[in-house]
Short mmCIF file of C-alpha atoms and ligand atoms in Angstrom, two decimals:
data_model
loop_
_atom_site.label_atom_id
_atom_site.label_comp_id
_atom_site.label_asym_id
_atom_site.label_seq_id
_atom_site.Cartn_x
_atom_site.Cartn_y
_atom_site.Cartn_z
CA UNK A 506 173.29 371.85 142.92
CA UNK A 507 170.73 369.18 143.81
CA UNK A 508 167.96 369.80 146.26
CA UNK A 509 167.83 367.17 149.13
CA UNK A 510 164.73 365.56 147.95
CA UNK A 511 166.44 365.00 144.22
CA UNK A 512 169.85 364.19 145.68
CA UNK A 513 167.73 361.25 147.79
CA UNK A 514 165.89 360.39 144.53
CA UNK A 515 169.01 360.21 142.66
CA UNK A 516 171.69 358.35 144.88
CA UNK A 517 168.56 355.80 145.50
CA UNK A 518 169.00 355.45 141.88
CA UNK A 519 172.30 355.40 141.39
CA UNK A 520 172.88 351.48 142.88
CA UNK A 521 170.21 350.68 140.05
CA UNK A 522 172.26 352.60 137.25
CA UNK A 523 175.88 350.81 138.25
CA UNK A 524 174.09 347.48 138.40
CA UNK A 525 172.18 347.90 135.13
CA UNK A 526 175.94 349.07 133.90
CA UNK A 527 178.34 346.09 135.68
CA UNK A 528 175.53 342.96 134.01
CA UNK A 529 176.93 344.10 130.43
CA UNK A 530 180.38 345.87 131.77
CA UNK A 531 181.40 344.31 134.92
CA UNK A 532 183.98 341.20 135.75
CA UNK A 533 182.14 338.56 136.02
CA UNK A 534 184.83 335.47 135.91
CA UNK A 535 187.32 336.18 137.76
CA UNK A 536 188.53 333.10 139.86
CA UNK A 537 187.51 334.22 143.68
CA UNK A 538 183.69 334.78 141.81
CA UNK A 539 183.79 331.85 140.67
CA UNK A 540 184.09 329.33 143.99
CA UNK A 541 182.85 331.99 146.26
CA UNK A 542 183.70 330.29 149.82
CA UNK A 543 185.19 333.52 152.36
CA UNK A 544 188.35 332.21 152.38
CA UNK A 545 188.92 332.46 148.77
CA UNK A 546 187.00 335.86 149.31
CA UNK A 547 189.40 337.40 152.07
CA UNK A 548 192.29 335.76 149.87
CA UNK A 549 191.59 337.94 146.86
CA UNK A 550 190.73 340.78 148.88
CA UNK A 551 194.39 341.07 150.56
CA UNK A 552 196.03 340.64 147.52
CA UNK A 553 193.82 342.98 145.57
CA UNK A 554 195.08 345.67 148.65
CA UNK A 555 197.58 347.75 146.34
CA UNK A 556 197.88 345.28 143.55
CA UNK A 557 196.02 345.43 140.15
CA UNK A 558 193.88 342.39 139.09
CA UNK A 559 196.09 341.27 136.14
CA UNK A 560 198.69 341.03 138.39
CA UNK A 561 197.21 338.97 141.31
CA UNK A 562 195.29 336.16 139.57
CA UNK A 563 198.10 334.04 138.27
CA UNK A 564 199.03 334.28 142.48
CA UNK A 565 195.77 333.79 143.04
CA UNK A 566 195.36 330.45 141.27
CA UNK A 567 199.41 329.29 142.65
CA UNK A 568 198.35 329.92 146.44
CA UNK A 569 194.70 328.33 146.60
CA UNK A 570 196.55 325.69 144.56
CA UNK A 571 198.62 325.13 147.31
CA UNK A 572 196.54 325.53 150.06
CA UNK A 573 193.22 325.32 149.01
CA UNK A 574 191.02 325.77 152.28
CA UNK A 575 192.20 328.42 155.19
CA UNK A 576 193.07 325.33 157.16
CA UNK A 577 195.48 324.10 154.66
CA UNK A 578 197.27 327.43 155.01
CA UNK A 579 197.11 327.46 158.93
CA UNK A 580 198.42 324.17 158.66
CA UNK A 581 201.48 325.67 156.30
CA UNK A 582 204.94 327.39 157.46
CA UNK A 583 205.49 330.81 156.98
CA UNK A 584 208.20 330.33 154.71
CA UNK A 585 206.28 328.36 152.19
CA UNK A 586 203.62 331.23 152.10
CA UNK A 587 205.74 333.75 151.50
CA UNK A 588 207.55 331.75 149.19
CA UNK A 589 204.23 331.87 146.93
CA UNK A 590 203.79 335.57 147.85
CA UNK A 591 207.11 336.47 146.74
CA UNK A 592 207.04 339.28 144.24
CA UNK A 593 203.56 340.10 144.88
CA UNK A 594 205.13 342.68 147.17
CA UNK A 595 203.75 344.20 150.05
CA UNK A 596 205.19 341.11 152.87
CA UNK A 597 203.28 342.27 155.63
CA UNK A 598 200.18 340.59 153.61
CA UNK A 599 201.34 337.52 153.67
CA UNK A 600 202.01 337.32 157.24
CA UNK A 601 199.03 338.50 158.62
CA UNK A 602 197.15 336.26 156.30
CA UNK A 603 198.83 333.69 157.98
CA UNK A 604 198.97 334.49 161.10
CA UNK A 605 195.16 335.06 160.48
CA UNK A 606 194.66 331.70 159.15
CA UNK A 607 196.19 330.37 162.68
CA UNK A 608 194.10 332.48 165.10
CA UNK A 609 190.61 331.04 162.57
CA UNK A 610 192.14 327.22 163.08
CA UNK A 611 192.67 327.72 167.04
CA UNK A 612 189.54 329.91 167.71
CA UNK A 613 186.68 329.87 164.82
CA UNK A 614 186.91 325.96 164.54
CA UNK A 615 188.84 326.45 161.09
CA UNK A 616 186.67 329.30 159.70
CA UNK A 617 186.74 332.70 159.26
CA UNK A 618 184.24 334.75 161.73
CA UNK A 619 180.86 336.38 160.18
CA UNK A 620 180.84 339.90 161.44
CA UNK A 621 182.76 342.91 160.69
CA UNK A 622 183.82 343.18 164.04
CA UNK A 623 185.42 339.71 164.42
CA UNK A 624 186.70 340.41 161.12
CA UNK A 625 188.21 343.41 162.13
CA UNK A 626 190.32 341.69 164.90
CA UNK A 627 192.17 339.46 162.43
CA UNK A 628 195.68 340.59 162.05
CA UNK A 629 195.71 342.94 157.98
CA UNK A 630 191.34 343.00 158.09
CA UNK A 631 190.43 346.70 158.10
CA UNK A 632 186.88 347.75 158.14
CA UNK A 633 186.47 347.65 154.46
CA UNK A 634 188.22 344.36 153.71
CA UNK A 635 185.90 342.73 156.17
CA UNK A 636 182.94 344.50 154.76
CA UNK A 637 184.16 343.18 151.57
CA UNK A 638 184.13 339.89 152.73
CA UNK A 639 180.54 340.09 154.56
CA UNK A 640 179.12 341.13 151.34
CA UNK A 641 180.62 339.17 148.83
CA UNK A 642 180.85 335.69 150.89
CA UNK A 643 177.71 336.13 152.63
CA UNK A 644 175.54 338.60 150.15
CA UNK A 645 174.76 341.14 153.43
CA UNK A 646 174.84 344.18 153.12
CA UNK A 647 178.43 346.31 154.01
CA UNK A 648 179.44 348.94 152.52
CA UNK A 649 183.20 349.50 151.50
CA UNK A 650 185.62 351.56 151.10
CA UNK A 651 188.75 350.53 149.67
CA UNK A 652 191.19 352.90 147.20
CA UNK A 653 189.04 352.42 144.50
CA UNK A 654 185.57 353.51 146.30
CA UNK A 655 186.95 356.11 147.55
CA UNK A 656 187.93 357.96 144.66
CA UNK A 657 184.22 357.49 142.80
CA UNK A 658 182.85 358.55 146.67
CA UNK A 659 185.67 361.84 146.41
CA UNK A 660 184.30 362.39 142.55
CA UNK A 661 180.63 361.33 142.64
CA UNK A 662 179.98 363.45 145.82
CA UNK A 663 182.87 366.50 145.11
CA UNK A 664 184.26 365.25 148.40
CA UNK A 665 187.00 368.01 149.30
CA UNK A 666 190.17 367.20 150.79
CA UNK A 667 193.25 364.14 151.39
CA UNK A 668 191.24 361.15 151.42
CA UNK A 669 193.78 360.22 154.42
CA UNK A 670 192.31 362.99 156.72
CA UNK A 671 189.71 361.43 159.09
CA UNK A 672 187.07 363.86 158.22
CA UNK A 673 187.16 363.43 154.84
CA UNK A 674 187.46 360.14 155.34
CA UNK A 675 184.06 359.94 157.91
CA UNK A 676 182.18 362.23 154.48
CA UNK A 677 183.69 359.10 152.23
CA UNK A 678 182.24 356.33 154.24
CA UNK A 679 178.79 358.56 154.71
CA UNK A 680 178.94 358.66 151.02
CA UNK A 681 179.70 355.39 150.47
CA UNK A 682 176.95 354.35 152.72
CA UNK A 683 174.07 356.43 151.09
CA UNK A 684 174.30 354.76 147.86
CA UNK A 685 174.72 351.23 149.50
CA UNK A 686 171.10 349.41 148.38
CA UNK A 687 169.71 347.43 150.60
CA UNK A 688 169.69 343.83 148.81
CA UNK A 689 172.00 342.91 145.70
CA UNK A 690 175.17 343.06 148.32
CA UNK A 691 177.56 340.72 146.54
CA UNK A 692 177.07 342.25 143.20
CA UNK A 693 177.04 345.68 144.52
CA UNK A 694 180.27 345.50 145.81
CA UNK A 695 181.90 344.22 142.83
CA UNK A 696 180.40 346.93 140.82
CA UNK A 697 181.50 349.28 142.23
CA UNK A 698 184.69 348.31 142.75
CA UNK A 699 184.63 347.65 138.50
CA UNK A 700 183.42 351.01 138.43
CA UNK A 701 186.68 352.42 140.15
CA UNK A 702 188.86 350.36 138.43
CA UNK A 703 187.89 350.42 135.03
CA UNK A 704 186.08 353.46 133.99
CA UNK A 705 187.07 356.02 137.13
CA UNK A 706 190.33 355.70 136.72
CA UNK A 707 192.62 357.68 138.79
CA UNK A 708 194.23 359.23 135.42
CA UNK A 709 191.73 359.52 132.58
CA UNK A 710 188.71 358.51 133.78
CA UNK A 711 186.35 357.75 131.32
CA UNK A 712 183.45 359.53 132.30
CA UNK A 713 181.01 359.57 128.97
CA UNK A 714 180.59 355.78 129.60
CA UNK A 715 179.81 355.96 133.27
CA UNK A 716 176.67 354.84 134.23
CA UNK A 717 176.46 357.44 137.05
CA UNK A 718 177.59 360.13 134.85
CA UNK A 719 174.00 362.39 135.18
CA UNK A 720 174.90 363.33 138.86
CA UNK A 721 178.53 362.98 139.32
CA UNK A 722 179.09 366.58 141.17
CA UNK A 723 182.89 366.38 139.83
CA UNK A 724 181.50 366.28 136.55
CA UNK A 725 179.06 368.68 136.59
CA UNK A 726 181.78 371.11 138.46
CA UNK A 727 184.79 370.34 136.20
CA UNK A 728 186.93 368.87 139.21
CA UNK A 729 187.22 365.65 137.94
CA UNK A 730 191.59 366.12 137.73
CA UNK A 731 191.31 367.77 140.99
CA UNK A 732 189.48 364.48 143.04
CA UNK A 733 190.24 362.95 145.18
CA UNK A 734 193.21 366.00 146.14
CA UNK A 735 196.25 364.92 147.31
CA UNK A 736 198.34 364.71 150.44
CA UNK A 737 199.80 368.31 150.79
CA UNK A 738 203.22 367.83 150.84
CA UNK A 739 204.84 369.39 154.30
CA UNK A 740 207.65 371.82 154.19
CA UNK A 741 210.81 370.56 153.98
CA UNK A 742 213.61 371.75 156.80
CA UNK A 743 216.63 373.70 155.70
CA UNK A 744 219.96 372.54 156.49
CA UNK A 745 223.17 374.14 155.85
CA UNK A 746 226.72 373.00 155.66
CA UNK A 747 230.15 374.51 154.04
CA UNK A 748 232.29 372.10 151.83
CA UNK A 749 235.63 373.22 151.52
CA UNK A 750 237.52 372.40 147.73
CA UNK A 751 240.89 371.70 149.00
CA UNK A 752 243.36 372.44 146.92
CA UNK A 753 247.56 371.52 146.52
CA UNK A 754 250.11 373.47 144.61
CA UNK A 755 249.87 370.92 141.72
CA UNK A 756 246.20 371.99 141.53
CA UNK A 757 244.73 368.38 142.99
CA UNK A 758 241.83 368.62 145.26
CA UNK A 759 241.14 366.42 148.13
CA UNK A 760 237.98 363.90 148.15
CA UNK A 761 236.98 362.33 150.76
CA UNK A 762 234.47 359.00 151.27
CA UNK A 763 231.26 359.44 152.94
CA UNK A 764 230.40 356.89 156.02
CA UNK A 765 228.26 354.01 154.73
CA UNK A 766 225.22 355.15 155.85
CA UNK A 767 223.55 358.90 155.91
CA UNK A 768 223.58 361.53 153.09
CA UNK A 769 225.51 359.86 149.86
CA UNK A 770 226.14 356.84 152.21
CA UNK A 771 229.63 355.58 150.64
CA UNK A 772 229.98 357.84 148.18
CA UNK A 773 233.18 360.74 147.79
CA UNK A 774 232.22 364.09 148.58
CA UNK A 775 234.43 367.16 149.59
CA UNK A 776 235.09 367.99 153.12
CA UNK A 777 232.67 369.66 155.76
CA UNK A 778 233.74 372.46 157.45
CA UNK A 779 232.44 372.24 161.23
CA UNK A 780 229.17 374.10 161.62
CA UNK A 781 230.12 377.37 163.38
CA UNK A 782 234.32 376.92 163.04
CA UNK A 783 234.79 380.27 160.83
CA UNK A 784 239.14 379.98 160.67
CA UNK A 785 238.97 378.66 157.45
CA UNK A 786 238.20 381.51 155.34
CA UNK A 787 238.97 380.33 151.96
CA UNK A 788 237.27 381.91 148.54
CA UNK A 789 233.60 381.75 148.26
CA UNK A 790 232.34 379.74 145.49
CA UNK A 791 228.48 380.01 144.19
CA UNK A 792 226.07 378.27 146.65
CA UNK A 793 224.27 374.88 145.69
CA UNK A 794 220.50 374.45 146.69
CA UNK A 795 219.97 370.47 146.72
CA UNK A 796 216.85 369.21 147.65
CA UNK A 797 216.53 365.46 149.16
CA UNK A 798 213.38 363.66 149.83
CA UNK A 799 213.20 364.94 153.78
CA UNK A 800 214.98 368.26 154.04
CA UNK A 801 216.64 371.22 151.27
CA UNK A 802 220.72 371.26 152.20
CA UNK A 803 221.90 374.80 151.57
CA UNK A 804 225.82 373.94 150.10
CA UNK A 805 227.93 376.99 150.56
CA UNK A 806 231.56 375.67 148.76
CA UNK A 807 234.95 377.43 149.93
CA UNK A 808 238.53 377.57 147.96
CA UNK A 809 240.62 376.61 150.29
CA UNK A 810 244.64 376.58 149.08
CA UNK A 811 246.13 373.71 150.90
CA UNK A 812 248.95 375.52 152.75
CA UNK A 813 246.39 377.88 154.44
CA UNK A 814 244.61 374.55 156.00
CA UNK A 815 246.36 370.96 155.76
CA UNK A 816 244.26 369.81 158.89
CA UNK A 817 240.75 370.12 157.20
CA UNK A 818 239.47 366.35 157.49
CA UNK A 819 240.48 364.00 160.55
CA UNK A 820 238.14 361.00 157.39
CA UNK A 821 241.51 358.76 157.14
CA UNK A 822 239.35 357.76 153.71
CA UNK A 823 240.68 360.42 151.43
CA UNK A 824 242.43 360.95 148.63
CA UNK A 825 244.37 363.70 146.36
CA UNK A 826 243.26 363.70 142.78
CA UNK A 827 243.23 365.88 139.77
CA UNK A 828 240.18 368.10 138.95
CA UNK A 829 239.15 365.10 136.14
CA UNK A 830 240.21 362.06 138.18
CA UNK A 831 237.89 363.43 141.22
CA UNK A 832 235.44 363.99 138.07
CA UNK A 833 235.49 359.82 137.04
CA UNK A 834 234.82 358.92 141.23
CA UNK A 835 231.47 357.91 142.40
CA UNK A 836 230.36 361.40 143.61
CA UNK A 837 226.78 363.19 144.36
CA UNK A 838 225.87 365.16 141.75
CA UNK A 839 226.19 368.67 143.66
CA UNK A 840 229.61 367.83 144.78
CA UNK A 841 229.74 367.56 140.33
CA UNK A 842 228.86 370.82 139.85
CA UNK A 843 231.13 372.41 142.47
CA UNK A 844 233.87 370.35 140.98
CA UNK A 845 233.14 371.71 137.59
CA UNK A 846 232.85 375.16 138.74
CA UNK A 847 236.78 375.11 139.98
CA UNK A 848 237.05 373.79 136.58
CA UNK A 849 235.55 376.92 134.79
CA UNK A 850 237.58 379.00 137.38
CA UNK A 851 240.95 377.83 136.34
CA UNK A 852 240.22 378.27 132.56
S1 SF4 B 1917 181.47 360.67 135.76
FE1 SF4 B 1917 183.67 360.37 135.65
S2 SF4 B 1917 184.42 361.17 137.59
FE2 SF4 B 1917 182.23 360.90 137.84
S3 SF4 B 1917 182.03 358.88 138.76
FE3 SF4 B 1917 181.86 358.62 136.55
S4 SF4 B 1917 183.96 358.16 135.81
FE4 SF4 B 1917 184.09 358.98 137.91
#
């Protein structure tokens, strides 16, 4: 590990290093650099939020075709803007922008403010976006730290930890801040945001061509697949529920159609036997763990011969079929198994 005095020495240096590296590496014409006014600024920066640059220049050059100054698009109904934002994704964009673009026309005389914290009070401007904006429409210095930034902060620095977290995140804009020189804002911020993009890739970074290689503490520590980590996933709840295979003397088996909406919304399933209601006994068949996104269902199937229960489901959506028929329905793929299990029974 670095002493404090070389660590200093070395982030001082590493501002010098990207720039040296974005002159020959780094974007240089994309359209937002090109006419640099803030609106055209704050444009690209919301639909760079979650979207790859390939993807939002074409909507880049359609919307400031359209409305080519921010009071053009205050001027403009919401429709029409999210008519040109349409598959772009992300909606809620497009309507702060506008409603943005309105609060500008009625209270910064048609422009958009100059600090971070004006910025910041615009409806979809986070503290990095408007950073973004004060240092690549004005050429102060702000530092950033958007998705991109934050992964070279989590790798350069062997930041620990969910970049979500607020502590990590305070040690990501600390980082972020240290190697923030003092002059060279505009291109700064668009190196390192090349940087992030191009060679620090989230998978596969390319690290023998990064200019800040020599001190990346990832690097040196072999975490580079490890940083940033990700969200831990929480536990998921256990449910538990008993389906009861219904069966008639001609050896049909009653389905019955989910409700719209829940679990398997619409789809046919086998009945549920009320949590706790133990008179239908019926013959045990092998358990089914199925996991959905928010919670593991525990499926505990009974045999159930129809003359022992007819009064199992009060659904009026059933239906009687044979073992194949209820095989060719619509039906969750755990109720599948259990279906083919009475199957491999009655061979
Ligand atoms: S050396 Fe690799 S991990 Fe470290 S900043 Fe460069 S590209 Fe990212």
């Amino acid at each position: 590990m670095s002493t404090p005095s070389c660590r200093w020495k070395t982030l001082a240096d590493f501002a010098a290093r990207l720039l040296a590296w974005w002159e020959c590496h780094g974007r240089h014409d994309l359209p937002w650099q090109i006419d640099r006014t803030p609106y055209r600024v704050w444009l690209s920066e919301i639909m760079l939020q979650q979207t790859q640059v390939g993807t939002v220049v074409p909507y880049f050059q359609r919307f400031t075709d359209c409305f080519p100054s921010l009071s053009d698009l205050a001027r403009a109904d919401l429709d029409e803007v999210m008519a040109l934002w349409s598959g772009l994704g992300y909606y809620a964009r497009a309507r702060n922008l506008h409603a943005a673009a309105r609060i500008c026309a009625e209270q910064h005389k048609g422009c958009l403010p100059k600090t971070t914290e004006e910025l910041q009070a615009l409806p979809g401007i986070g503290e990095s976006t408007a950073n973004a904006i004060i240092a690549q429409a004005h050429d102060r210095r702000a530092p950033i730290l958007d998705g991109n930034v934050k992964r070279v902060m989590a790798r350069h620095a062997a930041i620990a930890g969910w970049p979500g977290k607020t502590a990590v995140q305070r040690q990501l804009w600390q980082e972020s801040e240290s190697r923030t020189p003092p002059d060279r804002a505009r291109d700064y911020t668009q190196a390192i945001m090349d940087l992030g993009a191009t060679l620090c890739r989230r998978r596969k970074p390319d690290c023998a061509n990064c200019p800040v290689a020599s001190d990346c503490q990832a690097l040196a520590l072999n975490l580079v697949d490890q940083l940033p980590e990700s969200r831990k996933p929480k536990p998921r709840p256990r449910r538990s529920t008993r389906l009861a295979v219904l069966q008639d003397e001609q050896r049909r088996i009653m389905l019955e159609r989910r409700p719209p909406s829940g679990i398997w919304g619409g789809l046919w399933s086998l009945p549920e036997l009320p949590h706790g209601d133990n008179r239908v006994q019926g013959q045990p068949l092998l358990s089914i763990e199925h996991h959905f996104t928010h919670f593991i269902l525990d499926i505990h199937p009974v045999l159930v011969h129809a003359s022992e229960s007819s009064n199992i489901s009060d659904n009026g959506d059933t239906e009687w079929l044979s073992v194949s028929e209820a095989l060719s329905r619509g039906i969750p793929r755990p109720i599948r198994q259990i279906i083919e299990g009475v199957l491999a029974l009655e061979d």
